[in-house]
mmCIF file of C-alpha atoms in Angstrom:
data_model
loop_
_atom_site.group_PDB
_atom_site.id
_atom_site.type_symbol
_atom_site.label_atom_id
_atom_site.label_comp_id
_atom_site.label_asym_id
_atom_site.label_seq_id
_atom_site.Cartn_x
_atom_site.Cartn_y
_atom_site.Cartn_z
ATOM 1 C CA MET A 3 -15.821 16.478 -17.137
ATOM 2 C CA ASN A 4 -12.512 15.277 -14.913
ATOM 3 C CA ASP A 5 -8.397 17.330 -15.612
ATOM 4 C CA THR A 6 -7.599 13.889 -17.206
ATOM 5 C CA THR A 7 -5.406 15.699 -20.554
ATOM 6 C CA LEU A 8 -3.680 13.800 -23.063
ATOM 7 C CA ASP A 9 0.216 14.016 -24.387
ATOM 8 C CA TYR A 10 -0.777 14.585 -28.026
ATOM 9 C CA ARG A 11 2.016 15.610 -30.135
ATOM 10 C CA GLU A 12 3.218 17.186 -33.252
ATOM 11 C CA SER A 13 5.039 13.273 -34.219
ATOM 12 C CA ASP A 14 1.601 12.131 -33.611
ATOM 13 C CA ARG A 15 -0.314 14.594 -35.914
ATOM 14 C CA GLN A 16 1.453 13.560 -38.272
ATOM 15 C CA ILE A 17 1.503 10.071 -38.677
ATOM 16 C CA TRP A 18 -1.817 10.907 -38.331
ATOM 17 C CA GLU A 19 -2.414 13.262 -40.937
ATOM 18 C CA GLU A 20 0.485 10.898 -43.381
ATOM 19 C CA GLU A 21 -0.473 7.584 -42.078
ATOM 20 C CA LEU A 22 -3.534 7.114 -41.465
ATOM 21 C CA ASP A 23 -5.918 9.561 -41.695
ATOM 22 C CA ASP A 24 -7.308 7.225 -45.003
ATOM 23 C CA PHE A 25 -6.541 3.954 -43.615
ATOM 24 C CA VAL A 26 -9.096 3.959 -40.265
ATOM 25 C CA PRO A 27 -12.745 4.335 -41.775
ATOM 26 C CA GLN A 28 -15.591 7.326 -40.224
ATOM 27 C CA ARG A 29 -17.341 4.547 -37.664
ATOM 28 C CA ILE A 30 -15.058 3.265 -34.962
ATOM 29 C CA LEU A 31 -16.383 0.232 -31.774
ATOM 30 C CA ASP A 32 -12.936 0.546 -29.529
ATOM 31 C CA ALA A 33 -14.599 -3.373 -28.083
ATOM 32 C CA HIS A 34 -11.176 -2.851 -25.431
ATOM 33 C CA ILE A 35 -11.286 0.384 -22.984
ATOM 34 C CA HIS A 36 -11.516 1.259 -19.444
ATOM 35 C CA CYS A 37 -12.956 3.613 -17.120
ATOM 36 C CA PHE A 38 -11.799 4.549 -13.885
ATOM 37 C CA TRP A 39 -12.237 6.194 -10.825
ATOM 38 C CA ASN A 40 -10.124 6.503 -7.621
ATOM 39 C CA ALA A 41 -13.417 7.015 -5.666
ATOM 40 C CA ASN A 42 -13.834 3.576 -5.754
ATOM 41 C CA LEU A 43 -10.774 2.203 -4.309
ATOM 42 C CA VAL A 44 -10.900 0.706 -0.853
ATOM 43 C CA GLN A 45 -7.511 2.185 -0.463
ATOM 44 C CA ILE A 46 -5.376 3.342 -3.057
ATOM 45 C CA PRO A 47 -2.295 0.718 -2.888
ATOM 46 C CA GLU A 48 1.269 2.369 -2.307
ATOM 47 C CA GLY A 49 3.405 4.281 -5.585
ATOM 48 C CA PHE A 50 0.102 3.867 -7.472
ATOM 49 C CA GLU A 51 -0.974 6.651 -9.069
ATOM 50 C CA HIS A 52 -3.883 6.826 -11.973
ATOM 51 C CA GLN A 53 -5.898 9.547 -12.700
ATOM 52 C CA ASP A 54 -9.671 9.556 -13.318
ATOM 53 C CA HIS A 55 -10.776 8.791 -16.312
ATOM 54 C CA ASP A 56 -14.825 8.883 -17.671
ATOM 55 C CA LEU A 57 -16.353 8.478 -20.844
ATOM 56 C CA ASP A 58 -16.547 12.292 -21.493
ATOM 57 C CA THR A 59 -13.131 11.395 -20.457
ATOM 58 C CA LEU A 60 -13.105 8.533 -23.484
ATOM 59 C CA ASN A 61 -15.099 11.039 -25.729
ATOM 60 C CA ARG A 62 -12.684 13.802 -25.720
ATOM 61 C CA TRP A 63 -9.568 11.846 -26.803
ATOM 62 C CA ALA A 64 -11.012 10.265 -28.807
ATOM 63 C CA GLU A 65 -11.488 12.979 -31.152
ATOM 64 C CA VAL A 66 -7.820 14.356 -30.966
ATOM 65 C CA LEU A 67 -6.864 10.693 -31.495
ATOM 66 C CA TYR A 68 -9.076 10.283 -33.988
ATOM 67 C CA PRO A 69 -10.344 13.590 -35.008
ATOM 68 C CA GLY A 70 -14.332 13.252 -36.772
ATOM 69 C CA ARG A 71 -15.283 9.573 -36.445
ATOM 70 C CA ASP A 72 -17.494 7.873 -34.460
ATOM 71 C CA MET A 73 -16.954 7.052 -31.793
ATOM 72 C CA GLN A 74 -18.951 3.816 -29.878
ATOM 73 C CA TYR A 75 -17.408 1.244 -27.389
ATOM 74 C CA LEU A 76 -17.292 -2.041 -25.244
ATOM 75 C CA ILE A 77 -15.925 -0.287 -22.416
ATOM 76 C CA LEU A 78 -14.161 -3.139 -19.641
ATOM 77 C CA GLY A 79 -14.121 -3.804 -15.974
ATOM 78 C CA THR A 80 -10.487 -2.823 -15.174
ATOM 79 C CA PRO A 81 -8.597 -4.204 -11.729
ATOM 80 C CA SER A 82 -6.778 -1.364 -11.681
ATOM 81 C CA GLY A 83 -5.838 -0.393 -7.727
ATOM 82 C CA LYS A 84 -8.418 -3.193 -6.621
ATOM 83 C CA PRO A 85 -11.412 -1.327 -6.056
ATOM 84 C CA ASP A 86 -14.706 -2.154 -4.633
ATOM 85 C CA VAL A 87 -15.791 -4.417 -7.641
ATOM 86 C CA SER A 88 -19.699 -2.919 -5.920
ATOM 87 C CA ARG A 89 -18.699 0.679 -6.466
ATOM 88 C CA HIS A 90 -17.203 0.266 -9.843
ATOM 89 C CA VAL A 91 -19.897 -1.388 -11.423
ATOM 90 C CA GLN A 92 -22.033 1.741 -10.352
ATOM 91 C CA SER A 93 -19.764 3.999 -11.857
ATOM 92 C CA VAL A 94 -19.404 2.716 -14.873
ATOM 93 C CA ARG A 95 -23.872 2.156 -15.006
ATOM 94 C CA GLN A 96 -23.882 5.497 -14.524
ATOM 95 C CA ALA A 97 -21.290 6.743 -16.330
ATOM 96 C CA ILE A 98 -23.136 4.767 -19.352
ATOM 97 C CA ASP A 99 -26.750 5.159 -18.527
ATOM 98 C CA GLY A 100 -28.907 5.720 -21.770
ATOM 99 C CA VAL A 101 -25.619 6.204 -24.224
ATOM 100 C CA ALA A 102 -25.909 5.375 -27.615
ATOM 101 C CA GLY A 103 -23.465 2.685 -29.371
ATOM 102 C CA VAL A 104 -21.549 1.945 -25.784
ATOM 103 C CA ARG A 105 -21.774 -1.282 -23.616
ATOM 104 C CA HIS A 106 -20.262 -3.113 -21.069
ATOM 105 C CA ASN A 107 -18.280 -6.432 -19.896
ATOM 106 C CA ARG A 108 -18.525 -6.251 -15.632
ATOM 107 C CA LEU A 109 -15.751 -7.176 -13.947
ATOM 108 C CA VAL A 110 -15.715 -10.790 -12.098
ATOM 109 C CA THR A 111 -13.700 -11.413 -9.120
ATOM 110 C CA PRO A 112 -13.670 -15.315 -8.063
ATOM 111 C CA ASP A 113 -15.460 -13.896 -4.724
ATOM 112 C CA CYS A 114 -18.886 -12.451 -6.880
ATOM 113 C CA GLN A 115 -22.150 -13.317 -5.962
ATOM 114 C CA LEU A 116 -23.622 -15.128 -8.639
ATOM 115 C CA THR A 117 -26.957 -13.533 -8.269
ATOM 116 C CA ASP A 118 -24.786 -9.753 -8.101
ATOM 117 C CA ILE A 119 -23.427 -10.933 -11.334
ATOM 118 C CA GLU A 120 -26.936 -12.129 -12.872
ATOM 119 C CA ARG A 121 -28.551 -8.634 -11.254
ATOM 120 C CA ASP A 122 -26.622 -6.702 -13.062
ATOM 121 C CA LEU A 123 -25.897 -8.151 -16.054
ATOM 122 C CA GLU A 124 -30.292 -7.293 -16.557
ATOM 123 C CA ASN A 125 -28.865 -4.006 -17.510
ATOM 124 C CA PRO A 126 -29.361 -4.089 -21.379
ATOM 125 C CA GLN A 127 -25.770 -1.709 -21.858
ATOM 126 C CA PHE A 128 -24.501 -4.533 -19.835
ATOM 127 C CA VAL A 129 -23.265 -8.077 -21.605
ATOM 128 C CA GLY A 130 -20.792 -9.620 -20.648
ATOM 129 C CA LEU A 131 -18.147 -10.280 -17.577
ATOM 130 C CA LYS A 132 -14.663 -8.809 -17.985
ATOM 131 C CA PRO A 133 -11.917 -11.308 -15.621
ATOM 132 C CA TYR A 134 -8.477 -10.652 -14.118
ATOM 133 C CA ARG A 135 -5.514 -13.405 -13.679
ATOM 134 C CA THR A 136 -5.397 -10.205 -10.755
ATOM 135 C CA TYR A 137 -7.582 -12.078 -9.224
ATOM 136 C CA SER A 138 -6.646 -16.154 -9.160
ATOM 137 C CA VAL A 139 -7.546 -18.060 -6.405
ATOM 138 C CA THR A 140 -4.163 -19.535 -7.210
ATOM 139 C CA GLY A 141 -2.018 -16.293 -6.184
ATOM 140 C CA ASP A 142 0.141 -16.902 -8.831
ATOM 141 C CA ILE A 143 -1.328 -14.619 -11.312
ATOM 142 C CA ALA A 144 1.447 -15.975 -14.758
ATOM 143 C CA GLN A 145 0.589 -19.543 -15.094
ATOM 144 C CA CYS A 146 -2.953 -19.678 -13.887
ATOM 145 C CA ARG A 147 -5.794 -21.270 -16.286
ATOM 146 C CA ILE A 148 -8.967 -20.130 -16.049
ATOM 147 C CA HIS A 149 -11.063 -21.695 -13.873
ATOM 148 C CA GLU A 150 -8.246 -20.526 -11.655
ATOM 149 C CA PHE A 151 -10.130 -16.329 -11.931
ATOM 150 C CA LEU A 152 -13.547 -17.295 -13.624
ATOM 151 C CA THR A 153 -14.894 -19.807 -11.853
ATOM 152 C CA HIS A 154 -16.794 -22.225 -13.361
ATOM 153 C CA GLU A 155 -20.134 -21.568 -11.448
ATOM 154 C CA GLN A 156 -19.414 -18.439 -13.253
ATOM 155 C CA MET A 157 -19.165 -20.167 -16.681
ATOM 156 C CA GLU A 158 -22.607 -21.945 -16.121
ATOM 157 C CA LEU A 159 -24.516 -18.081 -15.366
ATOM 158 C CA ALA A 160 -22.173 -17.588 -18.525
ATOM 159 C CA ASN A 161 -23.548 -19.935 -20.786
ATOM 160 C CA GLU A 162 -26.970 -19.699 -19.967
ATOM 161 C CA HIS A 163 -27.171 -15.996 -20.951
ATOM 162 C CA GLY A 164 -25.165 -16.579 -23.327
ATOM 163 C CA TRP A 165 -23.121 -13.018 -21.589
ATOM 164 C CA TRP A 166 -19.483 -12.417 -23.697
ATOM 165 C CA VAL A 167 -16.661 -13.160 -21.768
ATOM 166 C CA THR A 168 -13.585 -10.658 -22.734
ATOM 167 C CA MET A 169 -10.538 -12.901 -21.379
ATOM 168 C CA HIS A 170 -6.523 -12.050 -20.985
ATOM 169 C CA LEU A 171 -4.784 -15.147 -21.169
ATOM 170 C CA SER A 172 -2.577 -16.500 -18.326
ATOM 171 C CA ARG A 173 0.290 -18.129 -18.003
ATOM 172 C CA PHE A 174 3.827 -17.704 -19.974
ATOM 173 C CA ASP A 175 3.093 -18.294 -23.948
ATOM 174 C CA GLY A 176 -0.996 -17.453 -24.141
ATOM 175 C CA CYS A 177 -2.484 -18.529 -26.516
ATOM 176 C CA ALA A 178 0.245 -21.286 -27.262
ATOM 177 C CA ASP A 179 -0.103 -22.777 -23.700
ATOM 178 C CA GLU A 180 -1.793 -26.530 -24.096
ATOM 179 C CA HIS A 181 -3.785 -26.385 -20.945
ATOM 180 C CA ASN A 182 -5.248 -23.125 -22.096
ATOM 181 C CA LEU A 183 -6.323 -24.753 -26.395
ATOM 182 C CA ASP A 184 -6.892 -26.979 -24.749
ATOM 183 C CA ASP A 185 -9.308 -25.771 -21.964
ATOM 184 C CA LEU A 186 -10.965 -23.087 -24.413
ATOM 185 C CA GLU A 187 -12.021 -26.084 -27.054
ATOM 186 C CA GLU A 188 -13.805 -28.322 -24.059
ATOM 187 C CA TYR A 189 -16.093 -25.104 -23.907
ATOM 188 C CA THR A 190 -16.114 -23.767 -26.570
ATOM 189 C CA THR A 191 -17.397 -26.994 -27.624
ATOM 190 C CA ARG A 192 -18.577 -29.296 -24.962
ATOM 191 C CA ARG A 193 -19.095 -27.762 -21.652
ATOM 192 C CA TYR A 194 -20.144 -24.031 -22.220
ATOM 193 C CA PRO A 195 -21.382 -24.649 -26.066
ATOM 194 C CA ASN A 196 -23.398 -20.951 -25.555
ATOM 195 C CA ILE A 197 -20.026 -18.270 -24.338
ATOM 196 C CA ARG A 198 -18.708 -16.073 -26.625
ATOM 197 C CA TRP A 199 -14.786 -15.069 -25.883
ATOM 198 C CA LEU A 200 -14.005 -12.512 -26.440
ATOM 199 C CA LEU A 201 -9.987 -13.316 -26.605
ATOM 200 C CA ALA A 202 -8.044 -9.763 -25.637
ATOM 201 C CA HIS A 203 -4.881 -8.869 -27.102
ATOM 202 C CA CYS A 204 -4.591 -10.829 -29.948
ATOM 203 C CA ALA A 205 -5.585 -13.059 -27.769
ATOM 204 C CA ARG A 206 -2.233 -12.241 -25.347
ATOM 205 C CA SER A 207 0.244 -12.707 -28.580
ATOM 206 C CA PHE A 208 2.520 -9.794 -28.194
ATOM 207 C CA THR A 209 4.968 -11.051 -29.624
ATOM 208 C CA TYR A 210 4.419 -13.377 -33.347
ATOM 209 C CA TRP A 211 4.398 -16.993 -31.411
ATOM 210 C CA PRO A 212 1.504 -18.134 -29.600
ATOM 211 C CA ILE A 213 -1.152 -16.976 -32.357
ATOM 212 C CA HIS A 214 0.923 -18.733 -34.931
ATOM 213 C CA HIS A 215 0.927 -22.569 -32.614
ATOM 214 C CA ALA A 216 -2.560 -22.165 -32.477
ATOM 215 C CA ILE A 217 -4.710 -20.749 -34.794
ATOM 216 C CA GLU A 218 -4.959 -24.070 -36.366
ATOM 217 C CA ARG A 219 -6.607 -24.931 -33.770
ATOM 218 C CA LEU A 220 -8.116 -21.863 -32.228
ATOM 219 C CA ARG A 221 -10.010 -20.934 -35.735
ATOM 220 C CA ASP A 222 -11.973 -23.970 -35.272
ATOM 221 C CA MET A 223 -12.928 -23.487 -31.744
ATOM 222 C CA PRO A 224 -17.012 -21.918 -31.728
ATOM 223 C CA ASN A 225 -17.578 -18.898 -30.757
ATOM 224 C CA ILE A 226 -13.779 -17.258 -31.048
ATOM 225 C CA HIS A 227 -13.471 -13.925 -31.035
ATOM 226 C CA TYR A 228 -10.106 -11.885 -30.907
ATOM 227 C CA ASP A 229 -9.801 -8.122 -29.484
ATOM 228 C CA THR A 230 -6.487 -5.768 -31.547
ATOM 229 C CA SER A 231 -5.706 -3.904 -28.487
ATOM 230 C CA ALA A 232 -2.304 -2.949 -26.772
ATOM 231 C CA VAL A 233 -0.901 -4.902 -29.752
ATOM 232 C CA THR A 234 1.871 -2.780 -31.709
ATOM 233 C CA ASP A 235 3.548 -6.057 -33.064
ATOM 234 C CA VAL A 236 2.961 -6.510 -37.290
ATOM 235 C CA ARG A 237 3.597 -10.227 -37.294
ATOM 236 C CA PRO A 238 0.358 -11.629 -34.793
ATOM 237 C CA TYR A 239 -1.823 -9.225 -37.311
ATOM 238 C CA VAL A 240 -0.454 -11.128 -40.520
ATOM 239 C CA THR A 241 -1.410 -14.452 -38.879
ATOM 240 C CA LEU A 242 -5.027 -13.258 -37.897
ATOM 241 C CA LEU A 243 -5.652 -11.940 -41.349
ATOM 242 C CA THR A 244 -3.833 -14.241 -43.634
ATOM 243 C CA ARG A 245 -5.647 -16.959 -41.004
ATOM 244 C CA GLU A 246 -8.444 -16.278 -39.318
ATOM 245 C CA ASP A 247 -11.775 -15.252 -40.450
ATOM 246 C CA THR A 248 -11.149 -11.760 -39.981
ATOM 247 C CA GLY A 249 -15.141 -11.443 -38.914
ATOM 248 C CA ARG A 250 -14.540 -12.665 -35.514
ATOM 249 C CA ILE A 251 -11.980 -10.545 -35.184
ATOM 250 C CA PHE A 252 -12.813 -6.022 -32.978
ATOM 251 C CA TRP A 253 -10.696 -2.849 -33.062
ATOM 252 C CA GLY A 254 -9.257 -2.617 -29.564
ATOM 253 C CA SER A 255 -7.245 0.304 -28.189
ATOM 254 C CA ASP A 256 -6.749 -0.820 -24.734
ATOM 255 C CA GLY A 257 -7.134 2.550 -23.492
ATOM 256 C CA VAL A 258 -6.211 4.483 -21.241
ATOM 257 C CA GLY A 259 -3.481 3.429 -19.835
ATOM 258 C CA ALA A 260 -2.017 1.121 -21.753
ATOM 259 C CA ALA A 261 -2.364 2.906 -25.079
ATOM 260 C CA PHE A 262 -1.796 5.737 -24.242
ATOM 261 C CA PHE A 263 1.598 6.421 -23.847
ATOM 262 C CA HIS A 264 4.466 7.205 -25.956
ATOM 263 C CA GLY A 265 6.424 3.388 -26.553
ATOM 264 C CA HIS A 266 5.149 0.645 -27.786
ATOM 265 C CA TYR A 267 5.290 -3.179 -26.477
ATOM 266 C CA ALA A 268 8.347 -4.261 -28.040
ATOM 267 C CA ALA A 269 8.550 -8.410 -28.907
ATOM 268 C CA LEU A 270 12.115 -9.685 -28.172
ATOM 269 C CA GLY A 271 11.380 -13.193 -29.757
ATOM 270 C CA ARG A 272 9.294 -15.330 -27.907
ATOM 271 C CA ALA A 273 9.238 -12.301 -25.366
ATOM 272 C CA TRP A 274 7.849 -9.364 -24.275
ATOM 273 C CA GLN A 275 8.337 -5.750 -22.431
ATOM 274 C CA HIS A 276 5.959 -2.667 -22.736
ATOM 275 C CA TYR A 277 8.226 0.241 -23.473
ATOM 276 C CA ASP A 278 7.596 3.789 -22.611
ATOM 277 C CA ALA A 279 9.321 5.631 -24.440
ATOM 278 C CA ASP A 280 9.731 8.546 -22.073
ATOM 279 C CA ARG A 281 11.739 6.898 -19.679
ATOM 280 C CA GLY A 282 14.436 4.469 -21.706
ATOM 281 C CA GLY A 283 16.867 7.074 -21.862
ATOM 282 C CA LEU A 284 17.109 5.794 -24.565
ATOM 283 C CA GLN A 285 19.428 8.198 -27.437
ATOM 284 C CA PHE A 286 18.731 9.194 -31.309
ATOM 285 C CA PRO A 287 22.040 10.252 -33.254
ATOM 286 C CA HIS A 288 21.366 8.505 -35.979
ATOM 287 C CA CYS A 289 17.267 9.532 -36.516
ATOM 288 C CA ASP A 290 14.835 11.859 -35.278
ATOM 289 C CA GLY A 291 13.983 10.560 -32.245
ATOM 290 C CA ARG A 292 10.332 11.205 -31.230
ATOM 291 C CA PRO A 293 8.418 7.982 -30.675
ATOM 292 C CA ILE A 294 4.439 8.257 -31.041
ATOM 293 C CA LEU A 295 2.029 6.979 -28.697
ATOM 294 C CA ALA A 296 1.339 3.198 -28.824
ATOM 295 C CA VAL A 297 -2.176 3.010 -30.552
ATOM 296 C CA TYR A 298 -0.869 4.962 -32.858
ATOM 297 C CA GLU A 299 2.177 2.578 -32.883
ATOM 298 C CA GLN A 300 -0.710 -1.228 -33.043
ATOM 299 C CA LEU A 301 -2.979 0.764 -35.986
ATOM 300 C CA MET A 302 0.757 1.113 -38.016
ATOM 301 C CA SER A 303 0.856 -2.370 -37.375
ATOM 302 C CA LEU A 304 -2.601 -3.267 -38.050
ATOM 303 C CA LYS A 305 -2.277 -1.119 -41.482
ATOM 304 C CA PHE A 306 1.101 -3.003 -43.360
ATOM 305 C CA ALA A 307 -0.698 -6.829 -41.859
ATOM 306 C CA ALA A 308 -4.230 -5.339 -43.785
ATOM 307 C CA GLU A 309 -2.854 -4.298 -47.338
ATOM 308 C CA ILE A 310 -0.370 -7.934 -46.383
ATOM 309 C CA ALA A 311 -3.377 -9.873 -46.314
ATOM 310 C CA GLN A 312 -4.559 -7.921 -48.942
ATOM 311 C CA LEU A 313 -8.129 -7.042 -47.456
ATOM 312 C CA SER A 314 -10.889 -5.150 -48.471
ATOM 313 C CA ARG A 315 -12.535 -1.552 -47.409
ATOM 314 C CA ASP A 316 -15.189 -3.911 -46.226
ATOM 315 C CA GLN A 317 -13.115 -6.372 -44.549
ATOM 316 C CA ILE A 318 -11.226 -3.500 -43.112
ATOM 317 C CA GLU A 319 -14.658 -1.133 -42.228
ATOM 318 C CA GLY A 320 -15.313 -5.067 -40.034
ATOM 319 C CA ILE A 321 -12.683 -4.911 -38.391
ATOM 320 C CA PHE A 322 -13.468 -1.414 -36.603
ATOM 321 C CA CYS A 323 -16.885 -1.357 -36.058
ATOM 322 C CA GLY A 324 -18.991 -3.955 -37.789
ATOM 323 C CA ASN A 325 -18.234 -7.183 -37.068
ATOM 324 C CA ALA A 326 -17.821 -5.896 -33.405
ATOM 325 C CA ALA A 327 -21.379 -4.171 -33.166
ATOM 326 C CA ALA A 328 -22.977 -6.776 -34.422
ATOM 327 C CA ALA A 329 -21.471 -9.770 -32.630
ATOM 328 C CA LEU A 330 -22.835 -8.020 -29.854
ATOM 329 C CA GLY A 331 -25.997 -6.692 -30.997
ATOM 330 C CA ILE A 332 -25.649 -2.449 -31.966
ATOM 331 C CA PRO A 333 -28.306 -1.559 -34.422
ATOM 332 C CA ALA A 334 -26.723 0.244 -37.429
ATOM 333 C CA ASP A 335 -29.253 2.879 -36.660
ATOM 334 C CA GLU A 336 -28.033 3.045 -32.843
ATOM 335 C CA GLY A 337 -25.794 5.958 -33.233
ATOM 336 C CA PRO A 338 -22.575 6.612 -31.699
ATOM 337 C CA ALA A 339 -21.124 7.244 -28.218
ATOM 338 C CA ASN A 340 -20.236 11.553 -28.998
ATOM 339 C CA GLY A 341 -22.275 12.610 -30.847
#
């Protein structure tokens, strides 16, 4: 166990008890969450500060955030601090070995060897890959295309095995970018039809516009799924819940660093920005200024979108667990990771 603690405040507790406790189902499968170990960093970048968080940390925090819930996880490899990939993979393997209800998408960079990837994915708890635009071979992490940080050779291997790929899209317009749409259409319908894509952050729609623009094409592509991670604007959820098959939507928090802070992801027209209220210096002379955790902002937006879309309880339970569990092949009787 490490010393990582969660800054949980009375304002958070009030929102949980009054707004979220009766909305969040008993079973939760967080399909976008990370573990991290400083010991895996080759060289700690200047100014980089990140606490260790392992599976025990995730379970302890879950008990605070979602009291009494049964937790399962799709743990994703993380690029934080640019770790040694093999050491990071080994740490995850050791942390989740034999633990019920846990699956993993392996950190992958363009430099990763196919033989190493294939060997690691022989572990039945390893079900896919997690590439990052920060490893783009172009050096441009803002405007790179999928094949520039997940190579065609790696996609061919994933296609051969039917693996998952959790994809945080690059390019300014996210899923609305025509290159991204064209590439995803080519990959899902022709070139790599067996890859199962999990588009992170509502297909990188932190504001209303990307998914609103892209939904007509995305919903016709096979093997496309979405996780909800770190999206705090209600509008992308409304689009997804009213215009997509809700069975393709998975709950994901993007814990820990990207969701367990007090603030949200501020939508500013078609732009957006991470906003940490503890660092923003805002004044609240007009109200009771007590910001809540971003993950609760996310849950609140999802709740209101579900009400607008008139989702059934079964559909809500599907988003929080059933959809991902079925897609990842986790049996109903496998049990929780925090049992």
